[in-house]
Amino acid sequence: MGCSSEPKPDKPASATATEPTEEAAAEKSVEPSPSASAAPAIKVGESGTFDYYETDEYGQNPKVATQLEVTVKSAEYVTPAQIDTTNEPENGQFVKLTITVKNVGKAPGEFAAYGMMTWENDATAAQEATTLEGVGEGQDVDTTYKPGQSVTGALILDVGAKGGTLNYASSIVDEAPAFTIELPKA
């Protein structure tokens, strides 16, 4: 009778949800997940700090290496002509996002927006937002920062509509955003 050793789903589930065992609590504190902390939601004119994680050579066992701060300087909706391109946005709307990235921790950390930013709103699921538009103009925020170093630069992103939220996933493995940016509706 292998079924007799199985717990009944209703009683243990409610007991586990309200009173975690010491063993479960110890497991959580031993291996923190990068997505365990809430991602800061940043608006234009605001800053947010997030943890930069390093992994082992296999891309596993993440641990906090340093902290980076992102300040959103501006978010301006632009036309292809305004950014000197003949390419049309695939998702619907270009936005020029000017940010400052600063290492506020004690060890080097990397910021890499290309391929790591998505856009979504209440009606549209997350869509890739990064582009190669504007690359080579101004300072490049996609770099490694030593403690105290910062760069201010612009990203041209392709979003579905004005407004919505940009999500920055600092890891390909963990889909939880490191921070989010609330875009203005106009």
XYZ file of C-alpha atoms in Angstrom:
186
model
C 0.000 0.000 0.000
C 2.231 2.821 -1.243
C -0.618 5.312 -0.943
C -0.810 5.078 2.853
C 2.495 6.966 3.250
C 1.281 9.849 1.039
C -0.029 12.844 3.022
C -3.609 13.942 2.466
C -3.458 17.033 0.267
C -5.845 19.254 2.234
C -4.501 19.033 5.810
C -0.704 19.104 5.286
C -0.958 21.804 2.611
C -2.811 24.189 4.935
C -0.506 23.388 7.855
C 2.586 23.879 5.671
C 1.289 27.158 4.289
C 0.678 28.661 7.733
C 3.473 27.006 9.707
C 6.593 26.121 7.679
C 8.784 23.448 9.177
C 12.210 24.365 10.574
C 13.802 22.265 7.823
C 11.979 24.217 5.078
C 12.918 27.534 6.691
C 16.575 26.458 6.883
C 16.553 25.482 3.187
C 15.203 28.900 2.203
C 17.850 30.764 4.176
C 20.699 28.623 2.849
C 20.010 29.168 -0.869
C 18.536 32.606 -1.549
C 17.033 33.027 -4.998
C 17.744 36.127 -7.085
C 13.977 36.498 -7.479
C 13.360 36.315 -3.714
C 13.597 40.083 -3.244
C 11.048 42.420 -4.765
C 12.236 44.224 -7.876
C 12.286 47.998 -7.478
C 9.721 49.811 -9.660
C 11.352 52.965 -11.012
C 9.616 55.964 -12.581
C 11.201 58.768 -14.603
C 13.270 60.885 -12.220
C 13.703 58.067 -9.701
C 16.432 55.577 -8.835
C 16.400 51.961 -7.767
C 19.081 49.590 -6.541
C 19.316 45.922 -7.449
C 21.648 43.048 -6.663
C 24.109 41.886 -9.308
C 24.574 38.116 -9.107
C 27.515 35.994 -10.168
C 27.238 32.279 -10.858
C 29.715 29.447 -11.027
C 31.242 28.287 -14.323
C 28.085 26.235 -15.023
C 25.730 29.201 -14.635
C 24.428 27.874 -11.321
C 24.639 28.768 -7.617
C 23.958 32.506 -7.881
C 25.343 34.753 -5.160
C 25.220 38.515 -4.711
C 28.466 40.074 -5.945
C 27.608 43.788 -5.726
C 24.791 46.290 -6.114
C 23.995 48.510 -9.075
C 21.797 51.582 -9.053
C 19.723 52.648 -12.055
C 18.379 56.186 -12.367
C 15.808 56.877 -15.083
C 16.664 60.336 -16.436
C 14.030 60.460 -19.188
C 11.735 58.401 -21.397
C 10.846 60.056 -24.697
C 8.688 58.480 -27.408
C 10.427 59.050 -30.739
C 9.831 58.477 -34.438
C 12.311 56.677 -36.687
C 13.290 60.048 -38.237
C 14.092 61.489 -34.775
C 16.645 58.730 -34.166
C 17.980 58.857 -37.726
C 16.815 55.427 -38.877
C 14.645 54.136 -41.696
C 13.676 51.084 -39.629
C 10.144 50.977 -38.282
C 9.522 49.638 -34.773
C 8.422 46.000 -34.875
C 6.306 46.248 -31.725
C 4.739 49.638 -32.464
C 6.626 52.482 -30.763
C 10.242 53.533 -30.185
C 11.130 54.995 -26.795
C 14.453 56.679 -26.046
C 15.263 55.777 -22.457
C 18.085 57.735 -20.842
C 19.469 56.077 -17.721
C 22.431 56.298 -15.395
C 23.891 53.035 -14.142
C 26.188 53.234 -11.105
C 27.974 50.564 -9.101
C 27.109 51.347 -5.480
C 28.586 48.088 -4.169
C 32.075 46.924 -3.265
C 32.916 44.646 -6.234
C 32.739 44.929 -10.049
C 29.346 44.320 -11.634
C 28.001 44.140 -15.167
C 24.971 45.773 -16.738
C 23.808 44.377 -20.082
C 20.462 45.646 -21.370
C 20.627 44.109 -24.851
C 18.386 41.044 -24.943
C 17.474 41.467 -21.279
C 14.653 44.044 -21.457
C 11.021 43.287 -22.134
C 7.934 45.491 -22.304
C 4.406 44.651 -21.238
C 1.135 46.287 -20.268
C -2.229 45.116 -18.957
C -3.307 43.871 -22.397
C -0.003 42.595 -23.842
C 2.262 39.867 -22.454
C 6.000 40.571 -22.132
C 7.732 41.217 -25.472
C 11.448 41.661 -26.256
C 12.121 45.422 -26.336
C 15.816 45.905 -27.064
C 17.039 47.102 -30.450
C 20.318 47.924 -32.132
C 19.027 51.421 -32.927
C 21.201 54.168 -31.506
C 24.141 51.834 -30.836
C 27.410 53.739 -31.032
C 25.836 57.075 -30.088
C 26.873 58.470 -26.713
C 28.147 56.434 -23.791
C 27.356 52.710 -23.693
C 25.618 51.648 -20.469
C 26.211 47.965 -21.338
C 29.560 47.472 -19.618
C 31.309 46.317 -16.451
C 31.344 48.844 -13.610
C 33.990 49.001 -10.893
C 32.798 50.249 -7.483
C 31.855 53.924 -7.732
C 31.839 54.040 -11.545
C 28.782 55.216 -13.491
C 27.660 55.864 -17.056
C 24.746 57.880 -18.407
C 23.498 56.776 -21.794
C 20.421 56.197 -23.918
C 18.755 53.006 -25.052
C 16.344 52.915 -27.981
C 13.663 50.389 -27.110
C 10.789 49.028 -29.174
C 7.589 48.906 -27.118
C 4.021 47.992 -28.038
C 2.454 51.300 -26.991
C 2.984 54.349 -24.813
C 2.905 53.487 -21.121
C 3.368 49.996 -19.772
C 6.326 48.526 -17.927
C 9.878 47.675 -18.916
C 11.419 44.696 -17.118
C 15.165 44.124 -16.791
C 16.109 40.480 -16.252
C 19.695 40.407 -15.060
C 19.927 36.678 -15.774
C 18.860 34.439 -18.627
C 18.222 31.674 -16.085
C 15.974 33.628 -13.696
C 13.030 35.284 -15.416
C 12.121 37.456 -12.434
C 13.036 41.080 -13.158
C 15.891 42.733 -11.265
C 14.017 46.041 -11.663
C 11.094 47.483 -13.601
C 10.578 50.890 -15.185
C 7.122 52.424 -15.407
C 6.889 54.295 -18.706
C 4.844 57.479 -19.006
C 1.637 57.323 -21.028
C 2.534 60.399 -23.073
